[in-house]
């Protein structure tokens, strides 16, 4: 495959640093669009909806794993990182998608899952067959157990998905899996493991992808001797549990990132964003050193409540994190692992009103932004009945944690009944609710008051208005319960959580999440002005 020649494409930015202020769109492939009628989203579905993404105005896609997988974690258990899962299509379909996206000016980034493979990866099958002490086992983290007959796990680490992070194999050894037992952790001190990751990167870069989203980018390195971690509650969530949690953020991880960056640097204009669940500003900043990641997701906005102090803190800390690094901030409101922000903010009309305001906050902030598919429609979470749940968390937690299915419901495209144009069949891999007709893209398309119209207008302004110039921001005085900032190009963003309408600041209104005709910004709303 020939890498894309940026000069020949309609990309908004053709320089190597295009990602600094890009709007990325996360395609959770199983739930975006189904092209072959099996009720599961796929590459053909993405191709068919590229016009929607072009009209929305996004700069780039992040496509979640579409590699061969037994789907124990819906694709994050990769059996072969250099091929396409038949449920999603094939390599020719991927190449066609890449070419068509590029022709529309949309870059394409794909998921890299270095920390673990599937238990059905040929390496793991070979490791099981080869036995203790073999080079095949040395690609993973096999250890003898503790206690009489080694019947206790080698340490006390819990799996993020519930239960111990160790599973015993018939010959008595145990292997480490920070996630599901079907996701054995690889040993990154083994040079073969890193070399294979580089091979995978080159495989996709040579086909022309523009970069990677790196899964569990604070994983990979494990501490010498795999010591017990501090016992703590709620370690099941992929989150930052502090320095006592030895499963993540070990210093050795930075060497892996330097190797990843060295490969990317051979392909100018490519980039990586890391999923780094590290909340300490200084430790997170280490991942953004000049020879490591270009971007790290900012999960502070995604975890903040609808509370003016929490939101301001999220922005302040995120900007402080990047201040001493070459990186811009990278803002996220929702993804496929956490409740959607419409729901987090209260759901229903209130949640939607706040989500509209949050969108203007996210898209006014300097740096890159990631949208999650369906954000642009104002999708909420859906409570599913027990029997519909598919996330491994549900089983692994002994049915105490419902997992992440609620935020992974297929996207509604058109029509008035399930599956709303998502698939040619009504039944989808996660069921879609009744009553979503008004939420569909088709229903919102021509409605100037819709969430979709708001996103389109916001992205168009971001692309074209000089108000968005410059990467910094200054806080400006605002009424109690509000926050306001100004970008160097003259953009002023005011967000109102005060409980009452507040006067609009000076300037020409560019866009508002609610009606401002009377010169007031309502509660739970945001406005952009050029001043
Ligand atoms: C983070 C991904 O976002 C999540 O969906 C997955 O379950 C874990 N990493 C394990 O790969």
mmCIF file of N, CA and C in Angstrom, residues 130-198:
data_model
loop_
_atom_site.group_PDB
_atom_site.id
_atom_site.type_symbol
_atom_site.label_atom_id
_atom_site.label_comp_id
_atom_site.label_asym_id
_atom_site.label_seq_id
_atom_site.Cartn_x
_atom_site.Cartn_y
_atom_site.Cartn_z
ATOM 1 N N UNK A 130 4.053 -25.734 25.261
ATOM 2 C CA UNK A 130 5.497 -25.918 25.471
ATOM 3 C C UNK A 130 5.859 -26.205 26.928
ATOM 4 N N UNK A 131 5.121 -25.691 27.873
ATOM 5 C CA UNK A 131 5.397 -26.024 29.268
ATOM 6 C C UNK A 131 6.352 -25.074 29.975
ATOM 7 N N UNK A 132 6.468 -25.242 31.315
ATOM 8 C CA UNK A 132 7.250 -24.330 32.155
ATOM 9 C C UNK A 132 8.704 -24.210 31.680
ATOM 10 N N UNK A 133 9.222 -22.992 31.783
ATOM 11 C CA UNK A 133 10.631 -22.753 31.476
ATOM 12 C C UNK A 133 10.939 -22.611 29.994
ATOM 13 N N UNK A 134 9.942 -22.745 29.141
ATOM 14 C CA UNK A 134 10.196 -22.710 27.688
ATOM 15 C C UNK A 134 10.276 -21.268 27.191
ATOM 16 N N UNK A 135 10.961 -21.041 26.053
ATOM 17 C CA UNK A 135 10.955 -19.699 25.457
ATOM 18 C C UNK A 135 9.542 -19.262 25.069
ATOM 19 N N UNK A 136 8.677 -20.219 24.757
ATOM 20 C CA UNK A 136 7.300 -19.845 24.388
ATOM 21 C C UNK A 136 6.581 -19.214 25.588
ATOM 22 N N UNK A 137 6.823 -19.772 26.796
ATOM 23 C CA UNK A 137 6.164 -19.189 27.982
ATOM 24 C C UNK A 137 6.773 -17.835 28.347
ATOM 25 N N UNK A 138 8.012 -17.612 27.922
ATOM 26 C CA UNK A 138 8.699 -16.371 28.309
ATOM 27 C C UNK A 138 8.169 -15.148 27.564
ATOM 28 N N UNK A 139 7.235 -15.346 26.646
ATOM 29 C CA UNK A 139 6.599 -14.171 26.016
ATOM 30 C C UNK A 139 5.451 -13.644 26.891
ATOM 31 N N UNK A 140 5.009 -14.451 27.833
ATOM 32 C CA UNK A 140 3.921 -14.073 28.731
ATOM 33 C C UNK A 140 4.457 -14.065 30.151
ATOM 34 N N UNK A 141 3.585 -13.903 31.137
ATOM 35 C CA UNK A 141 4.022 -13.850 32.528
ATOM 36 C C UNK A 141 3.498 -15.088 33.255
ATOM 37 N N UNK A 142 4.162 -16.186 33.003
ATOM 38 C CA UNK A 142 3.866 -17.432 33.715
ATOM 39 C C UNK A 142 4.714 -17.480 34.974
ATOM 40 N N UNK A 143 4.136 -17.903 36.077
ATOM 41 C CA UNK A 143 4.870 -18.036 37.340
ATOM 42 C C UNK A 143 4.338 -19.264 38.092
ATOM 43 N N UNK A 144 5.186 -19.767 39.014
ATOM 44 C CA UNK A 144 4.696 -20.804 39.918
ATOM 45 C C UNK A 144 3.841 -20.134 40.991
ATOM 46 N N UNK A 145 2.910 -20.885 41.540
ATOM 47 C CA UNK A 145 2.029 -20.339 42.570
ATOM 48 C C UNK A 145 2.682 -20.340 43.944
ATOM 49 N N UNK A 146 1.967 -19.799 44.896
ATOM 50 C CA UNK A 146 2.447 -19.783 46.287
ATOM 51 C C UNK A 146 1.671 -20.832 47.088
ATOM 52 N N UNK A 147 2.133 -21.033 48.315
ATOM 53 C CA UNK A 147 1.418 -21.945 49.214
ATOM 54 C C UNK A 147 1.697 -23.398 48.860
ATOM 55 N N UNK A 148 1.094 -24.283 49.664
ATOM 56 C CA UNK A 148 1.294 -25.718 49.435
ATOM 57 C C UNK A 148 0.915 -26.091 48.003
ATOM 58 N N UNK A 149 1.781 -26.806 47.332
ATOM 59 C CA UNK A 149 1.550 -27.238 45.941
ATOM 60 C C UNK A 149 1.374 -26.077 44.959
ATOM 61 N N UNK A 150 1.775 -24.884 45.375
ATOM 62 C CA UNK A 150 1.629 -23.736 44.457
ATOM 63 C C UNK A 150 0.188 -23.476 44.089
ATOM 64 N N UNK A 151 -0.705 -23.769 45.024
ATOM 65 C CA UNK A 151 -2.132 -23.672 44.695
ATOM 66 C C UNK A 151 -2.697 -22.261 44.860
ATOM 67 N N UNK A 152 -1.861 -21.348 45.413
ATOM 68 C CA UNK A 152 -2.307 -19.953 45.554
ATOM 69 C C UNK A 152 -1.697 -19.136 44.422
ATOM 70 N N UNK A 153 -2.415 -18.104 43.943
ATOM 71 C CA UNK A 153 -1.845 -17.272 42.869
ATOM 72 C C UNK A 153 -0.503 -16.667 43.292
ATOM 73 N N UNK A 154 0.383 -16.367 42.328
ATOM 74 C CA UNK A 154 1.713 -15.843 42.647
ATOM 75 C C UNK A 154 1.713 -14.494 43.382
ATOM 76 N N UNK A 155 0.699 -13.688 43.211
ATOM 77 C CA UNK A 155 0.569 -12.475 44.040
ATOM 78 C C UNK A 155 -0.915 -12.143 44.193
ATOM 79 N N UNK A 156 -1.180 -10.989 44.844
ATOM 80 C CA UNK A 156 -2.580 -10.695 45.203
ATOM 81 C C UNK A 156 -3.287 -9.780 44.203
ATOM 82 N N UNK A 157 -2.724 -9.654 42.997
ATOM 83 C CA UNK A 157 -3.331 -8.688 42.076
ATOM 84 C C UNK A 157 -4.716 -9.141 41.634
ATOM 85 N N UNK A 158 -5.673 -8.169 41.648
ATOM 86 C CA UNK A 158 -7.004 -8.475 41.110
ATOM 87 C C UNK A 158 -7.069 -8.149 39.607
ATOM 88 N N UNK A 159 -7.946 -8.834 38.925
ATOM 89 C CA UNK A 159 -8.211 -8.483 37.526
ATOM 90 C C UNK A 159 -9.145 -7.273 37.493
ATOM 91 N N UNK A 160 -8.938 -6.405 36.504
ATOM 92 C CA UNK A 160 -9.813 -5.245 36.332
ATOM 93 C C UNK A 160 -11.266 -5.698 36.135
ATOM 94 N N UNK A 161 -11.437 -6.890 35.593
ATOM 95 C CA UNK A 161 -12.786 -7.390 35.319
ATOM 96 C C UNK A 161 -13.338 -8.262 36.454
ATOM 97 N N UNK A 162 -12.676 -8.261 37.612
ATOM 98 C CA UNK A 162 -13.168 -9.059 38.729
ATOM 99 C C UNK A 162 -12.404 -10.359 38.882
ATOM 100 N N UNK A 163 -12.306 -10.842 40.121
ATOM 101 C CA UNK A 163 -11.574 -12.085 40.400
ATOM 102 C C UNK A 163 -10.069 -11.839 40.360
ATOM 103 N N UNK A 164 -9.280 -12.887 40.600
ATOM 104 C CA UNK A 164 -7.825 -12.712 40.601
ATOM 105 C C UNK A 164 -7.285 -12.478 39.185
ATOM 106 N N UNK A 165 -6.121 -11.816 39.114
ATOM 107 C CA UNK A 165 -5.482 -11.545 37.816
ATOM 108 C C UNK A 165 -4.653 -12.737 37.341
ATOM 109 N N UNK A 166 -4.839 -13.888 37.959
ATOM 110 C CA UNK A 166 -4.060 -15.080 37.613
ATOM 111 C C UNK A 166 -4.986 -16.253 37.332
ATOM 112 N N UNK A 167 -4.611 -17.050 36.353
ATOM 113 C CA UNK A 167 -5.334 -18.293 36.078
ATOM 114 C C UNK A 167 -4.315 -19.421 36.024
ATOM 115 N N UNK A 168 -4.703 -20.562 36.629
ATOM 116 C CA UNK A 168 -3.791 -21.704 36.687
ATOM 117 C C UNK A 168 -3.995 -22.600 35.467
ATOM 118 N N UNK A 169 -2.893 -23.098 34.923
ATOM 119 C CA UNK A 169 -3.000 -23.999 33.769
ATOM 120 C C UNK A 169 -2.775 -25.433 34.259
ATOM 121 N N UNK A 170 -3.114 -26.445 33.456
ATOM 122 C CA UNK A 170 -3.105 -27.825 33.954
ATOM 123 C C UNK A 170 -1.769 -28.289 34.531
ATOM 124 N N UNK A 171 -0.629 -27.771 34.029
ATOM 125 C CA UNK A 171 0.643 -28.238 34.601
ATOM 126 C C UNK A 171 0.975 -27.549 35.921
ATOM 127 N N UNK A 172 0.095 -26.685 36.432
ATOM 128 C CA UNK A 172 0.279 -26.118 37.756
ATOM 129 C C UNK A 172 0.771 -24.681 37.766
ATOM 130 N N UNK A 173 1.350 -24.184 36.651
ATOM 131 C CA UNK A 173 1.769 -22.780 36.629
ATOM 132 C C UNK A 173 0.548 -21.863 36.500
ATOM 133 N N UNK A 174 0.809 -20.591 36.757
ATOM 134 C CA UNK A 174 -0.230 -19.570 36.637
ATOM 135 C C UNK A 174 0.221 -18.547 35.590
ATOM 136 N N UNK A 175 -0.738 -17.941 34.897
ATOM 137 C CA UNK A 175 -0.367 -16.812 34.020
ATOM 138 C C UNK A 175 -1.148 -15.573 34.427
ATOM 139 N N UNK A 176 -0.515 -14.424 34.168
ATOM 140 C CA UNK A 176 -1.087 -13.135 34.573
ATOM 141 C C UNK A 176 -2.028 -12.603 33.487
ATOM 142 N N UNK A 177 -3.155 -12.107 33.917
ATOM 143 C CA UNK A 177 -4.068 -11.394 33.007
ATOM 144 C C UNK A 177 -4.709 -10.259 33.804
ATOM 145 N N UNK A 178 -4.267 -9.047 33.526
ATOM 146 C CA UNK A 178 -4.828 -7.889 34.242
ATOM 147 C C UNK A 178 -6.307 -7.727 33.887
ATOM 148 N N UNK A 179 -6.669 -8.212 32.693
ATOM 149 C CA UNK A 179 -8.075 -8.137 32.285
ATOM 150 C C UNK A 179 -8.660 -9.559 32.346
ATOM 151 N N UNK A 180 -9.366 -10.002 31.325
ATOM 152 C CA UNK A 180 -10.022 -11.318 31.387
ATOM 153 C C UNK A 180 -8.989 -12.444 31.259
ATOM 154 N N UNK A 181 -9.314 -13.646 31.714
ATOM 155 C CA UNK A 181 -8.396 -14.781 31.524
ATOM 156 C C UNK A 181 -8.098 -15.028 30.041
ATOM 157 N N UNK A 182 -8.996 -14.577 29.177
ATOM 158 C CA UNK A 182 -8.784 -14.733 27.727
ATOM 159 C C UNK A 182 -7.849 -13.652 27.185
ATOM 160 N N UNK A 183 -7.253 -12.837 28.073
ATOM 161 C CA UNK A 183 -6.357 -11.743 27.661
ATOM 162 C C UNK A 183 -5.031 -11.831 28.433
ATOM 163 N N UNK A 184 -4.216 -12.858 28.159
ATOM 164 C CA UNK A 184 -2.951 -12.988 28.899
ATOM 165 C C UNK A 184 -2.004 -11.812 28.645
ATOM 166 N N UNK A 185 -1.406 -11.292 29.712
ATOM 167 C CA UNK A 185 -0.452 -10.176 29.584
ATOM 168 C C UNK A 185 0.843 -10.662 28.958
ATOM 169 N N UNK A 186 1.379 -9.848 28.073
ATOM 170 C CA UNK A 186 2.669 -10.148 27.445
ATOM 171 C C UNK A 186 3.804 -9.619 28.319
ATOM 172 N N UNK A 187 4.985 -10.211 28.172
ATOM 173 C CA UNK A 187 6.147 -9.777 28.961
ATOM 174 C C UNK A 187 7.013 -8.858 28.117
ATOM 175 N N UNK A 188 6.937 -7.571 28.407
ATOM 176 C CA UNK A 188 7.666 -6.591 27.588
ATOM 177 C C UNK A 188 9.149 -6.531 27.889
ATOM 178 N N UNK A 189 9.628 -7.329 28.842
ATOM 179 C CA UNK A 189 11.093 -7.396 28.994
ATOM 180 C C UNK A 189 11.670 -8.376 27.965
ATOM 181 N N UNK A 190 10.799 -9.096 27.273
ATOM 182 C CA UNK A 190 11.243 -10.040 26.245
ATOM 183 C C UNK A 190 11.355 -9.283 24.913
ATOM 184 N N UNK A 191 12.570 -9.187 24.347
ATOM 185 C CA UNK A 191 12.747 -8.381 23.124
ATOM 186 C C UNK A 191 11.848 -8.833 21.970
ATOM 187 N N UNK A 192 11.503 -10.111 21.947
ATOM 188 C CA UNK A 192 10.636 -10.607 20.877
ATOM 189 C C UNK A 192 9.258 -9.928 20.912
ATOM 190 N N UNK A 193 8.795 -9.609 22.120
ATOM 191 C CA UNK A 193 7.469 -9.014 22.277
ATOM 192 C C UNK A 193 7.449 -7.601 21.700
ATOM 193 N N UNK A 194 8.468 -6.840 22.023
ATOM 194 C CA UNK A 194 8.557 -5.468 21.508
ATOM 195 C C UNK A 194 8.765 -5.484 19.990
ATOM 196 N N UNK A 195 9.589 -6.413 19.527
ATOM 197 C CA UNK A 195 9.849 -6.499 18.078
ATOM 198 C C UNK A 195 8.539 -6.815 17.339
ATOM 199 N N UNK A 196 7.719 -7.658 17.922
ATOM 200 C CA UNK A 196 6.457 -8.014 17.276
ATOM 201 C C UNK A 196 5.497 -6.817 17.242
ATOM 202 N N UNK A 197 5.521 -6.023 18.309
ATOM 203 C CA UNK A 197 4.686 -4.818 18.327
ATOM 204 C C UNK A 197 5.108 -3.876 17.191
ATOM 205 N N UNK A 198 6.409 -3.750 17.007
ATOM 206 C CA UNK A 198 6.900 -2.889 15.922
ATOM 207 C C UNK A 198 6.449 -3.438 14.567
#
